GROMACS .gro file of C-alpha atoms in nm:
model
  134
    1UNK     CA    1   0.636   1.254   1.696
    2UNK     CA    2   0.791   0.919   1.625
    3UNK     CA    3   0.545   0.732   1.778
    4UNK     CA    4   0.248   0.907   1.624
    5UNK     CA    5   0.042   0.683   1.438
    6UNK     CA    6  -0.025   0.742   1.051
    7UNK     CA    7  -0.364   0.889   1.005
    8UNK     CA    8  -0.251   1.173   1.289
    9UNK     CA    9   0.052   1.260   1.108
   10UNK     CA   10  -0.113   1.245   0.781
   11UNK     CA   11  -0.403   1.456   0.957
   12UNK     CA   12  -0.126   1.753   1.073
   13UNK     CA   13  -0.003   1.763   0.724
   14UNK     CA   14  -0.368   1.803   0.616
   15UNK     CA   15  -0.415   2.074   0.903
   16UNK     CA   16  -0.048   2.255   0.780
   17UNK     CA   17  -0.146   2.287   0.442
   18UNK     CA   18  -0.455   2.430   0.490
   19UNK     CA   19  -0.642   2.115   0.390
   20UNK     CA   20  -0.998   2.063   0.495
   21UNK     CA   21  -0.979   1.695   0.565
   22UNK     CA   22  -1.363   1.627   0.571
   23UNK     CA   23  -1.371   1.783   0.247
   24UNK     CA   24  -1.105   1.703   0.087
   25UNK     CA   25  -1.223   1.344   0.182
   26UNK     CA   26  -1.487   1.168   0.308
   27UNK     CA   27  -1.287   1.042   0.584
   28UNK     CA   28  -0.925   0.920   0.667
   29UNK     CA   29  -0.899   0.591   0.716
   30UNK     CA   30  -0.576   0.449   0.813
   31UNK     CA   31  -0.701   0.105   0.747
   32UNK     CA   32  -0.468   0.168   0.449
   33UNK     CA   33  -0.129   0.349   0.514
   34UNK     CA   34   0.041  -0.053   0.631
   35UNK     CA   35   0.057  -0.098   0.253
   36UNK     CA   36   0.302   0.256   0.267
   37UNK     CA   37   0.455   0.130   0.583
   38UNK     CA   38   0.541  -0.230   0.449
   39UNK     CA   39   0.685  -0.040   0.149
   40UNK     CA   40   0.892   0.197   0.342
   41UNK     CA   41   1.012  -0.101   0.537
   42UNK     CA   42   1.111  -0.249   0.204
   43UNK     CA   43   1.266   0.034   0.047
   44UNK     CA   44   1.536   0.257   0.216
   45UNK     CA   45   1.451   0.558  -0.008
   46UNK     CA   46   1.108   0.568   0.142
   47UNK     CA   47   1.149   0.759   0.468
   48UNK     CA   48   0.901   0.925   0.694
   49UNK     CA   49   0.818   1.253   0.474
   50UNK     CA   50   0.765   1.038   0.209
   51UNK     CA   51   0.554   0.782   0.358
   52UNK     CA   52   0.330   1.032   0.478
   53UNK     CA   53   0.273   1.196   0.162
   54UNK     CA   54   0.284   0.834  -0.004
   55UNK     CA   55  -0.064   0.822   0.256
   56UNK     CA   56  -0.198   1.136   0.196
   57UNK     CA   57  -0.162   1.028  -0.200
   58UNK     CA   58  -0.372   0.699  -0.082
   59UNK     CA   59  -0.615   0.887   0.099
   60UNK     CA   60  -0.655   1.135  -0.211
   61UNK     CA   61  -0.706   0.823  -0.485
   62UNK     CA   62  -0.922   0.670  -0.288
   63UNK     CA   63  -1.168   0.965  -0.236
   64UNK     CA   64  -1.104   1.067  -0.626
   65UNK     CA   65  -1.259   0.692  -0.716
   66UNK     CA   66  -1.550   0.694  -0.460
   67UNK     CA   67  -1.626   1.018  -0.582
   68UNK     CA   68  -1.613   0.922  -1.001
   69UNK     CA   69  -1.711   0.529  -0.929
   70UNK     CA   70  -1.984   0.498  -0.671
   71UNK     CA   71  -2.022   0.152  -0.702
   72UNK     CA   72  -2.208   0.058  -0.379
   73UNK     CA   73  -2.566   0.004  -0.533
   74UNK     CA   74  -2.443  -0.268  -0.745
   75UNK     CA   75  -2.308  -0.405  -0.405
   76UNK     CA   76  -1.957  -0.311  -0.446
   77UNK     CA   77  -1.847  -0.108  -0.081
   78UNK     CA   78  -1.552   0.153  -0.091
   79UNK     CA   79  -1.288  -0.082  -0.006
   80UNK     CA   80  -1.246  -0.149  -0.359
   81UNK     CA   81  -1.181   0.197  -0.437
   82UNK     CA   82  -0.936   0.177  -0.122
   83UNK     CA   83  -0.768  -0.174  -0.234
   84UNK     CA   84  -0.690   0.026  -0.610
   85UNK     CA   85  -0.531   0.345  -0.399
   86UNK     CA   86  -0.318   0.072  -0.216
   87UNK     CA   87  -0.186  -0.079  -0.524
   88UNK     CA   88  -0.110   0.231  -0.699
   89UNK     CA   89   0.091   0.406  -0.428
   90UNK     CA   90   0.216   0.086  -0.310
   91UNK     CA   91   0.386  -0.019  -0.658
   92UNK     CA   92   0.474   0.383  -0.720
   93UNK     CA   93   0.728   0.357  -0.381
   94UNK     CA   94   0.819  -0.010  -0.483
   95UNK     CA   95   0.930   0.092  -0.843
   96UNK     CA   96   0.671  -0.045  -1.039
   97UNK     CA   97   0.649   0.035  -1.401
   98UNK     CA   98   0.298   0.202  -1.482
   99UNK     CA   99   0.204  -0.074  -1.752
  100UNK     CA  100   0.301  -0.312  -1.440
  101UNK     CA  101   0.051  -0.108  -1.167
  102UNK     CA  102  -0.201  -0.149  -1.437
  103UNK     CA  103  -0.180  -0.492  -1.453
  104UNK     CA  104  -0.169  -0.565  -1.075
  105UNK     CA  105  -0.529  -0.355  -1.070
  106UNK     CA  106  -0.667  -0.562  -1.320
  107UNK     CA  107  -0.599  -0.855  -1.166
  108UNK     CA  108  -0.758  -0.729  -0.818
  109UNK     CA  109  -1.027  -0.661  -1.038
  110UNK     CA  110  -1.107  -0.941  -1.214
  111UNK     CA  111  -1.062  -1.151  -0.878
  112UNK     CA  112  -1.269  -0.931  -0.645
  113UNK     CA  113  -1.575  -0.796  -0.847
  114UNK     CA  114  -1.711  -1.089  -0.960
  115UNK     CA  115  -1.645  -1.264  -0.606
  116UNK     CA  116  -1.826  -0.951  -0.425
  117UNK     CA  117  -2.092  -0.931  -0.653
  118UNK     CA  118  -2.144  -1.358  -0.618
  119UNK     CA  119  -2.159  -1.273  -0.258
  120UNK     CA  120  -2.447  -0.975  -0.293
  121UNK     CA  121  -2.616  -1.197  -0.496
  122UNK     CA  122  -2.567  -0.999  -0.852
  123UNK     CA  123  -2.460  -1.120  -1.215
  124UNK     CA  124  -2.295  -0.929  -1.426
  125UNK     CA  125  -2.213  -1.169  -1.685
  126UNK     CA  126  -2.531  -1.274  -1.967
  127UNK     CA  127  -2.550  -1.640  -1.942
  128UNK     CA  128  -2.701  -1.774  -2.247
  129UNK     CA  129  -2.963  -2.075  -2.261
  130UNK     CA  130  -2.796  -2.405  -2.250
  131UNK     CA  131  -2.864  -2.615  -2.568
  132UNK     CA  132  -3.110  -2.851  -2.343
  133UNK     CA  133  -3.323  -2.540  -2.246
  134UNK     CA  134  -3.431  -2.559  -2.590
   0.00000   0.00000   0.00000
């Protein structure tokens, strides 16, 4: 089992526990556990039982926020909700504080929403008349 990639092993803990997978989640998408393998490579006290249920935890967020923030009519695809997952279990095994997690997410925030939404062709800022509209 050393060799077995992420989403299987995080698929037989699913299938131990009990755990419907496909409703427990939309999907598992292992697009997202190298964010719990970089940290495990960065931190000793991460090892394999922990990295797996650091991407089950992933996996879990980032349902819970597609689920409660289905953003995708005001052009804003899941990988948002999947990018937010990432940073919180990704500073939770580095250490970070939770004022300091919070702050990383607004940042992603602030840089990626307004970019995305540029990109679908949406505004979600008023713009007022410029003084020589008048």
């Amino acid at each position: 089992r050393s060799t077995q990639s992420g989403s299987s092993a995080a698929s037989d803990v699913y299938k131990r526990q009990g755990i419907n997978a496909e409703l427990h989640g939309e999907c598992i998408q292992n697009v997202y556990y190298p964010v719990v393998i970089g940290a495990a490579q960065q931190k000793a006290n991460v090892d394999g039982e922990k990295a797996v249920k650091a991407m089950i935890l992933l996996d879990y967020i980032r349902n819970e926020l597609m689920r409660s923030f289905n953003l995708t009519s005001q052009g804003i695809e899941p990988v948002l909700h999947g990018s937010i997952a990432s940073i919180i279990v990704y500073g939770t095994l580095m250490g970070a504080s939770p004022e300091q997690i919070e702050k990383a997410i607004g940042i992603h925030i602030v840089h990626y929403v307004p970019i995305r939404l540029n990109q679908c062709n949406f505004c979600l800022l008023y713009t007022s008349p410029s003084p020589r509209d008048s």
